[in-house]
Each structure stands twice: as C-alpha cells, then as structure tokens.
C-alpha angles and dihedrals in degrees: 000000000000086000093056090047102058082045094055108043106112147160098194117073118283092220091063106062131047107278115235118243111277120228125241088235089057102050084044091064086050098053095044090056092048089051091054095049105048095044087072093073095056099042092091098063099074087037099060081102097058100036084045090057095030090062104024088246118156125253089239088049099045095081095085106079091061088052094045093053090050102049098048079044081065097045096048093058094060101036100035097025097068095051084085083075094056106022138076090260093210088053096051103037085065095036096063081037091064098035080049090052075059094060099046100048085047084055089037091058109024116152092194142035085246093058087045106052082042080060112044085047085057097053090051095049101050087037082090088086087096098068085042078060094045091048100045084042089060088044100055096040117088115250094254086056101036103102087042086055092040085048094053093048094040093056083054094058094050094041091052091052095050092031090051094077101044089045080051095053105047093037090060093038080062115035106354135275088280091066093064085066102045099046090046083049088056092041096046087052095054087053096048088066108039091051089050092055093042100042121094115249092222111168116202138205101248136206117265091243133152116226085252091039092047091049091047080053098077095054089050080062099060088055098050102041118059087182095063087041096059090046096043089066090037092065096047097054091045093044083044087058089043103046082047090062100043109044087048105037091084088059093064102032085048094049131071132316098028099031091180114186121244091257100052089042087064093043086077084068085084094068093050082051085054092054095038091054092047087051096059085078081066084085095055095059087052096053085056096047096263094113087113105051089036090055091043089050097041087051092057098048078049092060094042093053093073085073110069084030085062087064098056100120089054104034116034078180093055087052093051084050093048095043091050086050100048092040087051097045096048095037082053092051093038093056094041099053096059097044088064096046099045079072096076134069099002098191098057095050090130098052092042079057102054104041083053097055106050078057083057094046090046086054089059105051088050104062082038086061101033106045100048087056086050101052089047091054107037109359145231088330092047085054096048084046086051091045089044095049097041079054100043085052083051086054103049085042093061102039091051084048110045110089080056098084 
C-alpha cells in the first residue's frame, strides 16, 4: 500500500497522467468500505419489527423509514456525489465517513421516533460515499485496469446490500437492534481511518464551477454523452428486474407450501454474493474491449434466469440456480456499464457517476413498487412474467443501441 501511495501523490490532475497499477489489497479496501456503507441503507428492513414496538409506530406507518432513507440515498447522489469534481477526494470521502459514524450513533441512540427518522435520513443521505469510492478507484487505476478495479469495488457494493440483512438479524438476535447501528458506527470509523492514511492525497485542477452550476452540470452530461445515456437506461431496466426479484422473493418463500423462517429466507443472500463475486471478471473483459458481447451475454442469461426462479415453490434448488444467474447477469452489465463510461469526460467522474446511478436508484424503486403489486394481483408466476419482460425490454434496448457507441 505504502508502495501505491508514493507512486500516486500527486499536484498535477490525476486524469491527466497515466494512473499506476493499483494493488489487490488496495481495491479490496475500496470495496470493504463500499460494502459497509451501503449496507446502512439496507439495516432497517429486518428491523421494522423492532422500530415499530421501540416507538410505539404502526405497522402501516413504519414504512417510512425504509423510504426516507431511500429517498435522501437519491438525493445524496446528486447533490454529495459531484463534489468529487471539485473537491480533494481523500479529504471528503472521510469527511462524509465520519459525519456518517454521527448518524449512526444518533439512530443508534435515539430516544424518539424524530431523532430517529433525522437520523436515518442522514444515513441515507451520506451512504453516497460509496459512489465518491467507485469514482476516485477508477481514477487512480490505470485505463487498462480500470474495469478489474470497477468490478472489485463493485462486488463490494452488491455483497454489502444482500449481506446487510443477515448481518441485521443476527446482530439484534444477539445485542438489539441498537446494537446494527453502533457497530457499524464503530466499523465505519476504523475505516475512516484506515482509508484517510491509505488514500492518496491527489489534488486536482478543478473546474471553475459554481455549487448550482456544478449540480446543472450533471444534467448538461446526459445531453452530451450518448454513452452515459445508454447505459444510463441500461441500468435502470437491469436494477428494475433485480430489485423485482428481491423486494418480492420473501412473499413466496414465507407462504405455503414452503413457510421458510426469516433466517433461512436470508440465507439465499448467499447465492446472489456467489454471482456478484463471478461478475466482478466483467471488468476484465472491458478492459479488453469486450464491454459489448459481455453485456449482450450477461442480458440474455438475464432473460433465461426467470426460468428456474418460476419454479421456486417446487425446486429451492431451481431458485439458487436462478438467483446466481440473474446476480451474475446484472453485477456483469452493471460493471460494465460503468467501466465504459468511466472513459469519457475524466474530469466529471463524479458527476458521470452520479447522474447513472439515480437511474439506478429509479430502477429500484420501480421493481419495489412493481413487483409487490404483482404478486398481490396475479402471484409468484405474475412476478417472474413482470422480471422476464422488464428483461426481455433490457435485451431489445440493447440490441437497437448498440452500434451507437
């Protein structure tokens, strides 16, 4: 580590030079402290019990706290997420870290439900580190690694979202719910550290930008880069499928026949961790000009996975098969999607990052939305229909776009 960092300090722009090789041990670092940011986001939903009897909210009522911290996850990606562009990167990603150890010690000891809604919001909101992390890893990696290093923090990113609820419910078997947020305090704050005295300290030449222009700026992009645009839609219709399978596959698994306990129903987070791992060689094929065949691959396998996953309430094994594919087939595009777009605009990575993931966050609260209804109208099968079509709709988009970039 010590080696990278002499190699990388740096007062010139780091855009502008070849960036060193970056170490395993390094995009390692980057990808545990993705996982454990964006996990907080996704502690609370095993939890609505507990908040629901702790301060005395309704179950109808509870909700809210997984929405709040979704929404101020959104806005934090378009109003933190650009200050990469303008900002000493090392500097900012531990400053949010350590504003984020804050908030969870205010969740973590909140004597009212007020305190703790302030709270989770501001979890949510400073969660978007981790695309400040994605965005300064592509920066320091050298072109022909870019998409390697973009895969290894990216499966961080996935493991720490299916990994978050198991981490939850064990945690507050053991200690109380209390307990998620303050050892992820504690956690969050070693890493703050760590990451501080590891980091480079590059400082950058940037724009001459205003906050508002900065934040317009964003948009401007979308209209310039018809890469970031493609992608852009390709991540909301995969993270749509995803988030389809996800939000819905507890309603099934917890029903007759198959009546699965809590604990066994997360346990299938492991197979999504097993996809999500494979995918992260997406980025080496990008790295090697493959983005496009390996998109159009990982789309159809996409597509087939519906399949086993229909036959869920018959086969647990067809499910495991079905959840590896579609992890894997989502994890491959979404890597590769950002590699490819990480080679435009250097200078504005922060902000590329930002505008293509509230698509992905649109995405999620689609499917969220979508496949609960679906289920309540028409079903397991309805939902799998819904998760085949969205997929189906990935696939033909990509197939009409992609001589266009």
């Amino acid at each position: 580590m010590e080696k990278f960092i002499e190699k990388s300090e740096v007062t010139t722009a780091p855009e502008s030079i070849p960036g060193p090789s970056m170490s395993r041990n390094v995009a390692l670092l980057f990808a545990i402290s993705c996982g454990l940011a964006v996990a907080n986001i996704y502690y609370a939903q095993p939890l609505l019990d507990a908040l629901s009897l702790e301060f005395g909210i309704t179950h109808s009522s509870v909700g809210i706290v997984i929405t709040l911290t979704q929404v101020c996850y959104a806005l934090g990606l378009l109003l933190l997420v650009p200050l990469g562009d303008l900002f000493n990167r090392r500097r900012l990603i531990a400053g949010q870290m350590l504003l984020s150890v804050l908030a969870l010690i205010g969740v973590g000891t909140a004597p009212t439900s007020t305190v703790l809604f302030i709270g989770i919001a501001a979890v949510g909101l400073l969660a978007v580190v981790t695309q400040s992390l994605v965005a300064f890893a592509a920066t320091l990696s050298a072109s022909a690694e870019r998409g390697r290093v973009v895969g290894i923090v990216t499966s961080g990113i996935v493991i720490g979202i299916l990994l978050a609820r198991t981490f939850a419910g064990v945690l507050t078997d053991l200690a109380g719910w209390r307990s998620v947020y303050l050892v992820s305090a504690l956690l969050t704050l070693v890493m703050a550290c760590i990451l501080f005295r590891v980091l480079p300290n590059n400082e950058h030449k940037s724009e001459s930008l205003s906050y508002p222009q900065l934040i317009r700026s964003v948009l401007t992009l979308f209209v310039q880069e018809r890469i970031l645009r493609i992608r852009a839609v390709l991540a909301m219709l995969i993270f749509t499928a995803f988030s389809i399978l996800w939000t819905s596959l507890v309603l099934p698994l917890s029903s007759p026949p198959l009546s699965l306990s809590h604990s066994l129903i997360g346990a299938f987070g492991l197979a999504g961790v097993t996809g999500a791992l494979a995918a992260a060689r997406a980025g080496q094929l990008a790295d090697r000009g493959l983005g496009q065949r390996t998109t159009g691959v990982a789309l159809v396998l996409l597509l087939v996975s519906w399949l086993p996953i229909s036959y869920t309430q018959h086969s647990l094994l067809a499910l495991i098969v079905g959840i590896v594919l579609l992890d894997l087939a989502v994890q491959a595009v979404h890597v590769t999607n950002q590699s490819m777009i990480f080679t435009v605009r250097p200078e504005a990575r922060s902000r590329l990052t930002a505008g293509y993931m509230i698509f992905y966050s649109i995405g999620s609260a689609i499917g969220s939305i979508a496949s609960t209804s679906m289920y309540e109208y028409s079903g397991w099968n309805g939902v799998c229909l819904l998760g085949a079509l969205v997929s189906a709709l990935a696939l033909l988009f990509w197939l009409f776009t992609r001589r266009l970039h």
